[in-house]
Short mmCIF file of C-alpha atoms in Angstrom, two decimals:
data_model
loop_
_atom_site.label_atom_id
_atom_site.label_comp_id
_atom_site.label_asym_id
_atom_site.label_seq_id
_atom_site.Cartn_x
_atom_site.Cartn_y
_atom_site.Cartn_z
CA ARG A 1 -26.05 -5.74 49.70
CA GLU A 2 -29.22 -6.04 47.75
CA GLY A 3 -30.08 -9.47 49.31
CA PHE A 4 -29.52 -11.69 46.25
CA ILE A 5 -26.66 -13.80 47.96
CA SER A 6 -25.98 -14.47 51.50
CA LYS A 7 -22.44 -13.10 53.26
CA SER A 8 -21.38 -16.86 53.22
CA GLU A 9 -22.04 -17.35 49.77
CA PHE A 10 -20.03 -14.33 48.79
CA LEU A 11 -17.10 -15.20 51.00
CA THR A 12 -16.95 -18.66 49.38
CA ALA A 13 -17.27 -17.06 45.71
CA LYS A 14 -14.73 -14.41 46.80
CA ASP A 15 -12.08 -17.30 47.84
CA SER A 16 -12.89 -19.61 44.90
CA PRO A 17 -10.25 -19.32 42.02
CA LEU A 18 -11.59 -18.26 38.55
CA TYR A 19 -11.15 -20.75 35.95
CA ILE A 20 -11.16 -18.95 32.38
CA ASN A 21 -10.90 -20.17 28.96
CA PRO A 22 -10.03 -17.16 26.95
CA SER A 23 -10.71 -17.79 23.12
CA THR A 24 -8.02 -17.38 20.54
CA PRO A 25 -8.83 -14.36 17.95
CA LYS A 26 -10.39 -16.19 14.86
CA TYR A 27 -7.93 -14.60 12.73
CA PHE A 28 -5.27 -16.76 14.44
CA ASN A 29 -6.75 -19.79 12.88
CA SER A 30 -7.37 -18.28 9.49
CA SER A 31 -5.80 -19.36 6.21
CA ALA A 32 -4.73 -15.83 5.73
CA PRO A 33 -4.25 -14.49 9.11
CA PHE A 34 -2.06 -11.35 7.99
CA PHE A 35 -5.19 -10.55 5.82
CA SER A 36 -7.82 -11.48 8.62
CA SER A 37 -6.06 -9.38 11.32
CA TRP A 38 -6.05 -6.46 9.06
CA VAL A 39 -9.77 -6.77 8.38
CA TYR A 40 -10.59 -6.60 12.22
CA THR A 41 -8.60 -3.30 12.20
CA GLN A 42 -10.86 -1.88 9.34
CA ILE A 43 -14.18 -2.86 10.87
CA PRO A 44 -14.38 0.19 13.46
CA LYS A 45 -13.66 2.47 10.68
CA ILE A 46 -17.17 1.33 8.84
CA LEU A 47 -19.36 0.29 11.65
CA SER A 48 -20.39 2.07 14.89
CA GLN A 49 -19.35 0.55 18.26
CA GLU A 50 -23.00 -0.35 18.94
CA GLN A 51 -23.32 -2.66 15.59
CA ILE A 52 -20.00 -4.21 16.57
CA GLU A 53 -21.16 -5.05 20.18
CA LEU A 54 -24.26 -6.69 18.60
CA GLY A 55 -21.81 -9.14 17.20
CA GLY A 56 -23.19 -11.77 14.72
CA LEU A 57 -21.45 -10.24 12.00
CA THR A 58 -20.81 -11.74 8.33
CA ILE A 59 -18.08 -10.32 6.61
CA LEU A 60 -17.35 -10.79 2.83
CA THR A 61 -14.07 -9.93 2.04
CA SER A 62 -12.16 -9.45 -1.15
CA LEU A 63 -9.44 -12.10 -0.75
CA ASN A 64 -8.49 -14.65 -3.51
CA LEU A 65 -7.65 -17.53 -1.35
CA ASN A 66 -5.89 -19.47 -4.16
CA TRP A 67 -3.79 -16.39 -5.15
CA GLN A 68 -3.02 -15.88 -1.25
CA SER A 69 -1.88 -19.32 -1.25
CA LYS A 70 0.62 -18.85 -4.11
CA ALA A 71 1.80 -15.69 -2.88
CA LYS A 72 2.98 -17.20 0.36
CA GLU A 73 4.58 -19.92 -1.66
CA ILE A 74 6.45 -17.42 -3.60
CA ILE A 75 7.28 -15.54 -0.59
CA ASN A 76 8.77 -18.71 1.30
CA GLU A 77 10.62 -19.96 -2.06
CA TYR A 78 12.14 -16.51 -3.22
CA SER A 79 12.95 -14.81 -0.23
CA PRO A 80 16.32 -15.30 1.61
CA ALA A 81 16.72 -17.37 4.64
CA GLY A 82 16.33 -15.22 7.76
CA THR A 83 14.60 -12.39 5.86
CA GLU A 84 10.99 -11.30 6.01
CA ALA A 85 8.73 -10.43 3.03
CA ALA A 86 5.42 -8.85 2.17
CA LEU A 87 3.18 -8.90 -1.04
CA VAL A 88 0.13 -6.99 -1.89
CA SER A 89 -2.09 -7.39 -4.99
CA ILE A 90 -4.87 -4.95 -5.67
CA GLU A 91 -7.63 -4.85 -8.29
CA PRO A 92 -7.15 -1.42 -9.83
CA MET A 93 -10.60 -0.98 -10.90
CA SER A 94 -12.24 -1.13 -7.39
CA GLY A 95 -9.19 -0.83 -4.77
CA LEU A 96 -10.18 -4.47 -3.33
CA VAL A 97 -7.16 -6.22 -1.92
CA ARG A 98 -7.16 -9.57 -3.54
CA VAL A 99 -3.82 -10.85 -1.85
CA LEU A 100 -2.18 -9.66 1.24
CA VAL A 101 0.89 -11.37 2.91
CA GLY A 102 2.50 -9.46 5.65
CA GLY A 103 5.29 -11.83 6.84
CA LYS A 104 6.49 -15.56 6.69
CA ASN A 105 4.96 -16.84 9.95
CA PHE A 106 2.02 -15.18 11.61
CA LYS A 107 1.92 -17.45 14.59
CA SER A 108 5.60 -16.60 15.35
CA ASN A 109 5.25 -12.89 14.66
CA GLN A 110 2.16 -10.89 14.07
CA PHE A 111 3.84 -7.73 12.92
CA ASN A 112 1.92 -6.95 9.47
CA ARG A 113 5.00 -5.83 7.10
CA ALA A 114 2.35 -5.04 4.20
CA THR A 115 0.26 -2.56 6.52
CA GLN A 116 2.53 -1.62 9.33
CA ALA A 117 6.11 -1.58 8.29
CA PHE A 118 7.07 1.85 6.90
CA ARG A 119 10.08 1.22 4.69
CA SER A 120 11.90 3.53 2.15
CA PRO A 121 10.43 2.97 -1.24
CA GLY A 122 13.36 3.93 -3.03
CA SER A 123 13.18 4.51 -6.69
CA THR A 124 9.51 3.35 -6.92
CA PHE A 125 8.87 6.90 -5.46
CA LYS A 126 10.16 8.44 -8.73
CA ILE A 127 6.70 7.75 -10.18
CA PHE A 128 5.24 10.90 -8.41
CA THR A 129 8.17 12.91 -9.35
CA PHE A 130 7.96 12.02 -13.10
CA ALA A 131 3.94 12.35 -12.82
CA ALA A 132 4.15 15.82 -11.45
CA ALA A 133 6.58 16.69 -14.20
CA LEU A 134 3.91 15.40 -16.80
CA LYS A 135 1.18 17.42 -15.33
CA HIS A 136 3.52 20.47 -15.41
CA GLY A 137 3.83 20.34 -19.00
CA PHE A 138 6.83 18.27 -19.82
CA THR A 139 6.65 15.24 -22.19
CA PRO A 140 8.49 12.05 -22.22
CA GLN A 141 10.72 13.22 -25.27
CA ASP A 142 11.99 16.40 -23.57
CA ILE A 143 15.74 16.23 -22.99
CA PHE A 144 17.54 16.49 -19.72
CA LEU A 145 21.23 16.24 -18.60
CA ASP A 146 22.06 13.18 -16.88
CA ALA A 147 25.42 14.25 -15.17
CA PRO A 148 26.85 14.76 -11.58
CA ARG A 149 25.54 17.72 -9.88
CA CYS A 150 24.70 19.05 -6.22
CA TRP A 151 21.84 20.88 -4.78
CA TYR A 152 22.65 22.81 -1.57
CA GLY A 153 25.26 20.22 -0.74
CA TYR A 154 23.14 17.40 -1.75
CA CYS A 155 24.88 15.26 -4.41
CA PRO A 156 22.75 12.30 -5.65
CA GLN A 157 24.81 9.54 -7.75
CA ASN A 158 23.05 7.14 -10.09
CA PHE A 159 23.71 3.52 -9.48
CA GLY A 160 27.23 2.24 -10.34
CA LYS A 161 27.85 5.93 -10.86
CA LYS A 162 26.96 5.77 -14.51
CA TYR A 163 25.90 8.91 -16.31
CA LEU A 164 24.31 8.95 -19.67
CA GLY A 165 24.62 12.89 -20.66
CA GLU A 166 21.62 14.21 -22.78
CA ILE A 167 18.74 11.89 -22.40
CA SER A 168 15.06 12.07 -22.94
CA LEU A 169 12.70 12.06 -20.04
CA VAL A 170 11.44 8.45 -20.58
CA ASP A 171 15.15 7.23 -20.84
CA ALA A 172 15.80 8.94 -17.68
CA PHE A 173 12.91 7.10 -16.24
CA LYS A 174 13.47 3.78 -17.70
CA THR A 175 17.39 3.71 -16.56
CA SER A 176 16.28 5.26 -12.88
CA SER A 177 18.40 8.20 -13.21
CA ASN A 178 18.51 9.64 -9.72
CA THR A 179 20.03 13.27 -11.17
CA VAL A 180 17.29 13.71 -13.44
CA ALA A 181 14.75 12.94 -10.86
CA VAL A 182 16.11 15.75 -8.54
CA GLN A 183 16.26 18.05 -11.40
CA LEU A 184 12.70 17.69 -11.96
CA LEU A 185 11.83 18.16 -8.24
CA ASP A 186 13.97 21.28 -8.20
CA ILE A 187 12.24 22.70 -11.30
CA ILE A 188 8.48 21.96 -10.53
CA GLY A 189 8.74 22.35 -6.84
CA PHE A 190 8.38 20.30 -3.57
CA ASP A 191 4.44 20.95 -3.32
CA LYS A 192 3.65 19.68 -6.80
CA VAL A 193 5.53 16.46 -6.24
CA ILE A 194 3.98 16.03 -2.84
CA ALA A 195 0.52 16.78 -3.87
CA THR A 196 0.77 14.10 -6.56
CA ALA A 197 1.71 11.61 -3.99
CA ASN A 198 -0.75 12.60 -1.49
CA SER A 199 -3.70 12.43 -4.23
CA LEU A 200 -2.41 8.80 -4.64
CA GLY A 201 -2.70 7.94 -1.01
CA VAL A 202 1.12 8.24 -0.20
CA GLY A 203 2.50 10.42 2.33
CA GLU A 204 -0.66 10.91 4.41
CA GLU A 205 0.31 9.06 7.47
CA ARG A 206 3.77 10.08 7.67
CA LYS A 207 4.11 13.50 5.87
CA LEU A 208 6.51 14.17 3.25
CA GLY A 209 9.19 16.83 3.80
CA HIS A 210 10.85 19.61 1.53
CA TYR A 211 14.18 17.95 1.05
CA TYR A 212 15.86 16.96 -2.41
CA PRO A 213 16.39 13.19 -1.47
CA LEU A 214 12.63 12.92 -1.63
CA ALA A 215 12.58 12.93 -5.31
CA ILE A 216 14.31 9.34 -5.19
CA GLY A 217 12.27 7.74 -2.39
CA ALA A 218 14.31 8.77 0.79
CA TYR A 219 11.27 8.51 3.16
CA GLU A 220 8.97 5.76 4.33
CA GLU A 221 5.66 4.28 3.25
CA THR A 222 3.98 1.02 3.43
CA VAL A 223 3.66 -1.58 0.61
CA LEU A 224 -0.15 -1.50 0.78
CA ASN A 225 -0.14 2.32 0.17
CA MET A 226 2.44 2.18 -2.44
CA THR A 227 0.48 -0.70 -4.11
CA ALA A 228 -2.48 1.21 -4.15
CA ALA A 229 -1.03 4.14 -5.87
CA TYR A 230 0.30 2.27 -8.61
CA ALA A 231 -3.04 0.70 -8.96
CA GLY A 232 -4.52 4.24 -9.57
CA ILE A 233 -2.03 5.08 -12.17
CA THR A 234 -3.06 1.54 -13.82
CA ASN A 235 -6.68 2.56 -13.60
CA ARG A 236 -5.87 5.54 -15.85
CA GLY A 237 -5.69 7.99 -13.12
CA ILE A 238 -8.63 6.88 -11.06
CA TYR A 239 -7.37 6.02 -7.47
CA PHE A 240 -9.36 3.89 -4.81
CA LYS A 241 -8.36 3.81 -1.19
CA PRO A 242 -7.55 -0.03 -0.66
CA SER A 243 -10.14 -2.02 1.13
CA PRO A 244 -10.49 -5.72 1.97
CA ILE A 245 -14.26 -5.71 2.71
CA ILE A 246 -17.04 -6.02 0.05
CA GLU A 247 -20.20 -6.39 2.30
CA ILE A 248 -21.10 -6.68 5.94
CA ARG A 249 -24.21 -8.37 7.12
CA ASP A 250 -25.72 -8.39 10.89
CA HIS A 251 -27.03 -11.16 12.90
CA ASN A 252 -30.42 -11.21 10.65
CA ASN A 253 -28.60 -11.51 7.46
CA LYS A 254 -29.24 -7.98 6.56
CA VAL A 255 -26.73 -5.90 4.60
CA ILE A 256 -25.74 -3.09 6.95
CA TRP A 257 -22.82 -2.04 4.82
CA SER A 258 -21.77 -2.33 1.22
CA LYS A 259 -18.70 -1.21 -0.60
CA ASP A 260 -21.04 -0.48 -3.85
CA SER A 261 -23.45 1.55 -1.77
CA THR A 262 -20.97 3.84 0.06
CA SER A 263 -18.73 6.90 -0.92
CA SER A 264 -16.11 4.48 -1.86
CA ALA A 265 -15.93 5.60 -5.45
CA GLY A 266 -12.67 6.00 -7.05
CA LYS A 267 -11.60 9.54 -7.42
CA ARG A 268 -9.78 10.92 -10.54
CA VAL A 269 -6.42 12.23 -9.59
CA MET A 270 -4.79 12.76 -12.97
CA LYS A 271 -5.87 13.13 -16.50
CA LYS A 272 -6.00 9.95 -18.58
CA ASN A 273 -3.30 11.03 -21.01
CA ILE A 274 -0.87 11.72 -17.96
CA ALA A 275 -1.74 8.23 -16.66
CA ASP A 276 -1.44 6.59 -19.94
CA GLN A 277 2.06 8.02 -20.48
CA LEU A 278 3.21 6.93 -17.07
CA ASN A 279 2.12 3.47 -17.89
CA TRP A 280 3.91 3.34 -21.14
CA MET A 281 7.00 4.52 -19.43
CA LEU A 282 6.63 1.82 -16.63
CA GLN A 283 6.16 -0.89 -19.66
CA LYS A 284 9.34 0.71 -21.19
CA THR A 285 11.25 0.30 -17.88
CA VAL A 286 10.53 -3.41 -17.94
CA THR A 287 11.21 -4.08 -21.49
CA GLU A 288 14.35 -1.88 -21.81
CA GLY A 289 15.38 -0.60 -18.39
CA THR A 290 16.02 -1.52 -14.94
CA GLY A 291 12.78 -3.45 -14.50
CA SER A 292 13.53 -6.41 -16.74
CA ALA A 293 13.53 -8.85 -14.06
CA ALA A 294 9.76 -8.21 -13.81
CA SER A 295 9.04 -9.18 -17.47
CA LEU A 296 6.69 -11.92 -18.31
CA PRO A 297 6.83 -13.99 -21.69
CA ASN A 298 3.08 -14.13 -22.08
CA ARG A 299 1.60 -10.80 -21.00
CA SER A 300 2.70 -7.09 -20.97
CA VAL A 301 4.19 -5.78 -17.62
CA ALA A 302 4.55 -2.31 -16.41
CA GLY A 303 6.65 -1.73 -13.32
CA LYS A 304 9.44 0.35 -11.51
#
C-alpha cells in the first residue's frame, strides 16, 4: 500500500514458507538450569520492561557452582530411584542463595521443586509455633504434659504413639511432640503463630488458616521459603528475602541494580535472645533428639 514493494513481490513473499530458527533459552544450557531459570523469573521484579527490552544485560548471581555440583551429586546418590528431590542453601547474613537444585533432570522436567512445589513442611513448621511461645513469655524450661488429648475433635498423635508425660519445652521440641505443639498453639492463639511464620516469609503466597493441625505443619510451603525462614533464625532474628542476584549491568557495563544499594536489607523479626534460644533448641534436636541423622563430626549443627 505504501509502494515499498510491488504486488508480485507481495504475493511471492506471501506464498513462501517461513524458515525460522528459534533459539533455546540460555538457561537450558546452563550448568545450573534450575537456578538459572529461577533467576529469569526474578528479573522482571527488579528491572522495568524497558530495561529488559534494551537487552545486553550482565547478571552477577549468588551461585556457588562448586557447591551446586556437589548438591546434584548428593541428590542423585541419596534420593531413592524414581523419586524427585530439591535442595537449597542460603547465606544467612545476606539472604543470597548459594545452591538451588529443583530436581534430578532439568531437560526431562523443568518443574522446579525448590521454588514451585508447595509441600507439607511437617514438623519443620514447629519452629514457628515454639518461636511464638518464646515471644509470648514461655521459657525452654517450662513444663508441659505430653499425653493424648483432643481439641474440638482433632486428636493429634505423637510418632509411634509415644508420650513422655511431664516434659520441658526444650524436650518437647527435640522429641518433636505433636501434642505439646498443639497445646502451645491453643494457648497463645493462631494469630501469633501465623504472624511469626509470616515475618519469616512463610505463609504469604498461600495463606495460613486457623486450624489446629497448623501447629505441626499441616499446610503447604516451598523448600526455598522454609530455608529462608530457618536462615533468619540462624542469623539471630534478622530475616532476608531469598535472592539469587547480586548485581545487574547494562549494555554499557554500567551497574543499574545492586543488592547492596537497594532496600534489600535484612529485617529484624525477633529479638536476639529468642533466636538464640531457638538455635540452642535446634542444636539439642540434632545432638539428643529426632534430628540426629543430620549431625556432623567436625562442626555444630542446628536442625529440625
